[in-house]
CSV table of N, CA and C in Angstrom, one decimal:
chain,number,residue,atom,x,y,z
A,774,MET,N,-156.3,93.0,-0.4
A,774,MET,CA,-155.5,92.0,0.4
A,774,MET,C,-154.1,92.0,-0.2
A,775,ILE,N,-153.1,92.1,0.7
A,775,ILE,CA,-151.6,91.8,0.3
A,775,ILE,C,-151.2,90.4,0.9
A,776,SER,N,-150.9,89.7,-0.1
A,776,SER,CA,-150.2,88.3,0.4
A,776,SER,C,-148.8,88.3,0.0
A,777,THR,N,-148.0,87.6,1.0
A,777,THR,CA,-146.6,87.5,0.9
A,777,THR,C,-146.4,86.1,0.6
A,778,PRO,N,-145.6,85.7,-0.5
A,778,PRO,CA,-145.3,84.4,-0.8
A,778,PRO,C,-144.1,83.9,0.1
A,779,PHE,N,-144.2,82.6,0.4
A,779,PHE,CA,-143.0,82.0,1.2
A,779,PHE,C,-142.7,80.7,0.7
A,780,SER,N,-141.4,80.2,0.9
A,780,SER,CA,-141.2,78.8,0.6
A,780,SER,C,-141.4,77.7,1.8
A,781,VAL,N,-142.0,76.8,1.4
A,781,VAL,CA,-142.0,75.5,2.3
A,781,VAL,C,-141.3,74.4,1.9
A,782,GLU,N,-140.4,73.9,2.6
A,782,GLU,CA,-139.6,72.7,2.2
A,782,GLU,C,-140.5,71.4,2.2
A,783,GLY,N,-140.0,70.6,1.3
A,783,GLY,CA,-140.8,69.3,1.2
A,783,GLY,C,-140.7,68.4,2.4
A,784,GLY,N,-141.5,67.5,2.7
A,784,GLY,CA,-141.4,66.6,3.8
A,784,GLY,C,-142.8,66.0,4.1
A,785,SER,N,-142.8,65.3,5.4
A,785,SER,CA,-143.9,64.7,5.8
A,785,SER,C,-144.9,65.6,6.4
A,786,TRP,N,-146.2,65.5,6.5
A,786,TRP,CA,-147.2,66.1,7.1
A,786,TRP,C,-148.2,65.3,7.5
A,787,VAL,N,-148.8,65.7,8.8
A,787,VAL,CA,-150.0,64.7,9.3
A,787,VAL,C,-151.1,65.8,9.1
A,788,ILE,N,-152.3,65.3,8.8
A,788,ILE,CA,-153.5,66.1,8.7
A,788,ILE,C,-154.6,65.5,9.5
A,789,PHE,N,-155.1,66.4,10.4
A,789,PHE,CA,-156.1,66.1,11.3
A,789,PHE,C,-157.5,66.7,10.8
A,790,HIS,N,-158.4,66.0,10.8
A,790,HIS,CA,-159.7,66.4,10.4
A,790,HIS,C,-160.7,66.7,11.4
A,791,SER,N,-161.4,67.8,11.3
A,791,SER,CA,-162.2,68.2,12.4
A,791,SER,C,-163.6,68.7,11.8
A,792,SER,N,-164.6,68.3,12.3
A,792,SER,CA,-166.0,68.6,11.9
A,792,SER,C,-166.9,68.6,13.3
A,793,GLY,N,-167.7,69.6,13.3
A,793,GLY,CA,-168.6,69.7,14.5
A,793,GLY,C,-168.8,71.1,14.9
A,794,PRO,N,-169.4,71.3,16.1
A,794,PRO,CA,-169.8,72.6,16.5
A,794,PRO,C,-168.6,73.6,16.5
A,795,SER,N,-168.8,74.8,16.2
A,795,SER,CA,-167.6,75.8,16.1
A,795,SER,C,-167.5,76.6,17.3
A,796,PRO,N,-166.5,76.8,18.1
A,796,PRO,CA,-165.2,76.3,17.8
A,796,PRO,C,-164.8,75.1,18.6
A,797,ASP,N,-166.0,74.5,19.4
A,797,ASP,CA,-165.5,73.3,20.3
A,797,ASP,C,-164.8,72.2,19.6
A,798,ALA,N,-165.3,71.7,18.4
A,798,ALA,CA,-164.6,70.6,17.6
A,798,ALA,C,-163.1,70.9,17.4
A,799,LEU,N,-162.8,72.0,16.9
A,799,LEU,CA,-161.4,72.3,16.4
A,799,LEU,C,-160.6,72.5,17.6
A,800,GLN,N,-161.1,72.8,18.7
A,800,GLN,CA,-160.2,73.0,20.0
A,800,GLN,C,-160.0,71.5,20.6
A,801,GLN,N,-161.0,70.8,20.4
A,801,GLN,CA,-160.9,69.2,20.8
A,801,GLN,C,-159.9,68.5,19.8
A,802,THR,N,-159.8,68.9,18.7
A,802,THR,CA,-158.9,68.2,17.7
A,802,THR,C,-157.5,68.8,18.0
A,803,TRP,N,-157.2,69.9,18.2
A,803,TRP,CA,-155.9,70.6,18.5
A,803,TRP,C,-155.5,69.8,19.9
A,804,ALA,N,-156.3,69.7,20.8
A,804,ALA,CA,-156.0,69.0,22.2
A,804,ALA,C,-155.5,67.5,21.9
A,805,ALA,N,-156.3,67.0,21.2
A,805,ALA,CA,-156.1,65.5,20.9
A,805,ALA,C,-154.6,65.1,20.2
A,806,THR,N,-154.3,66.3,19.4
A,806,THR,CA,-153.0,65.9,18.5
A,806,THR,C,-151.8,65.9,19.8
A,807,ALA,N,-152.1,66.7,20.7
A,807,ALA,CA,-150.8,66.7,21.8
A,807,ALA,C,-151.1,65.6,22.8
A,808,THR,N,-152.4,65.4,23.2
A,808,THR,CA,-152.4,64.3,24.2
A,808,THR,C,-152.8,62.7,23.8
A,809,GLU,N,-153.1,62.7,22.5
A,809,GLU,CA,-153.4,61.2,22.1
A,809,GLU,C,-152.5,60.9,20.8
A,810,TRP,N,-152.5,61.6,19.9
A,810,TRP,CA,-151.8,61.3,18.5
A,810,TRP,C,-150.1,61.2,18.6
A,811,PHE,N,-149.6,62.3,19.1
A,811,PHE,CA,-148.2,62.4,19.1
A,811,PHE,C,-147.7,61.5,20.3
A,812,PRO,N,-148.1,61.3,21.5
A,812,PRO,CA,-147.6,60.5,22.4
A,812,PRO,C,-147.7,58.8,21.9
A,813,SER,N,-148.8,58.7,21.1
A,813,SER,CA,-148.7,57.2,20.6
A,813,SER,C,-148.1,56.9,19.2
A,814,ASN,N,-147.4,57.8,18.7
A,814,ASN,CA,-146.9,57.7,17.3
A,814,ASN,C,-145.4,58.0,17.2
A,815,PRO,N,-144.6,57.5,16.5
A,815,PRO,CA,-143.1,57.7,16.4
A,815,PRO,C,-142.8,59.0,15.6
A,816,TRP,N,-143.6,60.1,15.8
A,816,TRP,CA,-143.5,61.4,15.0
A,816,TRP,C,-143.4,62.5,16.0
A,817,ARG,N,-142.6,63.6,15.5
A,817,ARG,CA,-142.6,64.8,16.3
A,817,ARG,C,-142.8,65.8,15.3
A,818,LEU,N,-143.1,67.1,15.8
A,818,LEU,CA,-143.2,68.1,14.8
A,818,LEU,C,-141.8,68.5,14.4
A,819,ARG,N,-141.7,69.2,13.1
A,819,ARG,CA,-140.4,69.6,12.7
A,819,ARG,C,-140.7,71.0,12.3
A,820,PRO,N,-139.6,71.7,12.1
A,820,PRO,CA,-139.8,73.2,11.7
A,820,PRO,C,-140.5,73.4,10.4
A,821,GLY,N,-141.4,74.3,10.6
A,821,GLY,CA,-142.2,74.6,9.4
A,821,GLY,C,-143.6,75.0,9.8
A,822,PRO,N,-144.4,75.8,8.9
A,822,PRO,CA,-145.7,76.2,9.2
A,822,PRO,C,-146.7,75.1,9.5
A,823,THR,N,-147.7,75.3,10.5
A,823,THR,CA,-148.7,74.6,10.9
A,823,THR,C,-149.9,75.3,10.1
A,824,ILE,N,-150.7,74.5,9.3
A,824,ILE,CA,-151.7,75.3,8.5
A,824,ILE,C,-153.1,74.9,8.9
A,825,LEU,N,-153.9,75.8,9.1
A,825,LEU,CA,-155.4,75.8,9.4
A,825,LEU,C,-156.2,75.8,8.1
A,826,ARG,N,-156.8,74.9,7.6
A,826,ARG,CA,-157.6,74.9,6.5
A,826,ARG,C,-159.1,74.8,6.8
A,827,TYR,N,-160.1,75.8,6.5
A,827,TYR,CA,-161.3,75.6,6.9
A,827,TYR,C,-162.0,75.3,5.4
A,828,LEU,N,-162.8,74.0,5.6
A,828,LEU,CA,-163.2,73.6,4.1
A,828,LEU,C,-164.9,74.0,4.3
A,829,GLU,N,-165.4,74.4,5.6
A,829,GLU,CA,-166.5,75.0,5.8
A,829,GLU,C,-167.0,75.7,6.9
A,830,LEU,N,-167.4,76.8,7.1
A,830,LEU,CA,-167.3,77.6,8.2
A,830,LEU,C,-168.7,78.2,8.2
A,831,THR,N,-169.6,78.1,9.4
A,831,THR,CA,-170.7,79.0,9.6
A,831,THR,C,-170.6,79.5,11.0
A,832,GLU,N,-171.5,80.2,11.6
A,832,GLU,CA,-171.5,80.7,13.0
A,832,GLU,C,-171.5,79.5,14.1
A,833,THR,N,-172.1,78.3,13.8
A,833,THR,CA,-172.3,77.2,14.7
A,833,THR,C,-171.5,75.9,14.2
A,834,HIS,N,-171.0,75.9,13.0
A,834,HIS,CA,-170.5,74.6,12.5
A,834,HIS,C,-169.3,74.8,11.7
A,835,ALA,N,-168.2,73.9,11.9
A,835,ALA,CA,-167.0,74.1,11.1
A,835,ALA,C,-166.5,72.8,10.6
A,836,VAL,N,-165.9,72.7,9.2
A,836,VAL,CA,-165.2,71.5,9.0
A,836,VAL,C,-163.9,72.0,8.7
A,837,SER,N,-162.7,71.6,9.1
A,837,SER,CA,-161.5,72.0,8.9
A,837,SER,C,-160.5,70.9,9.0
A,838,GLU,N,-159.3,71.3,8.5
A,838,GLU,CA,-158.2,70.5,8.6
A,838,GLU,C,-156.9,71.1,9.1
A,839,ILE,N,-156.1,70.5,10.1
A,839,ILE,CA,-155.0,70.9,10.8
A,839,ILE,C,-153.8,70.1,10.1
A,840,TRP,N,-152.9,71.0,9.4
A,840,TRP,CA,-151.8,70.3,8.6
A,840,TRP,C,-150.5,70.7,9.5
A,841,MET,N,-149.7,69.6,10.0
A,841,MET,CA,-148.7,69.7,10.7
A,841,MET,C,-147.4,69.2,10.3
A,842,PRO,N,-146.4,69.7,10.0
A,842,PRO,CA,-145.1,69.2,9.4
A,842,PRO,C,-144.5,68.3,10.6
A,843,ILE,N,-144.0,67.1,10.1
A,843,ILE,CA,-143.5,66.0,11.1
A,843,ILE,C,-142.3,65.4,10.6
A,844,GLU,N,-141.7,64.7,11.5
A,844,GLU,CA,-140.6,63.9,11.2
A,844,GLU,C,-140.4,62.7,12.2
A,845,ARG,N,-139.8,61.7,11.8
A,845,ARG,CA,-139.7,60.6,12.7
A,845,ARG,C,-138.8,61.1,14.0
A,846,SER,N,-139.3,60.6,15.1
A,846,SER,CA,-138.5,60.8,16.3
A,846,SER,C,-137.5,60.0,16.6
């Protein structure tokens, strides 16, 4: 496997935790970021990578985190 290093500037991040049937739980979490969390908080996405981290993954269940770079709106 070849990996390419890249730099990420410091800043604020919001981390959404997802756990449940795969892939439904993760899809519901992604949807909730846009329909529930961002509209009700004084934050917006800022430039930078969005990171998906799997903590546990089987064919039927996943535990994951979605890391999004944010800044005050």
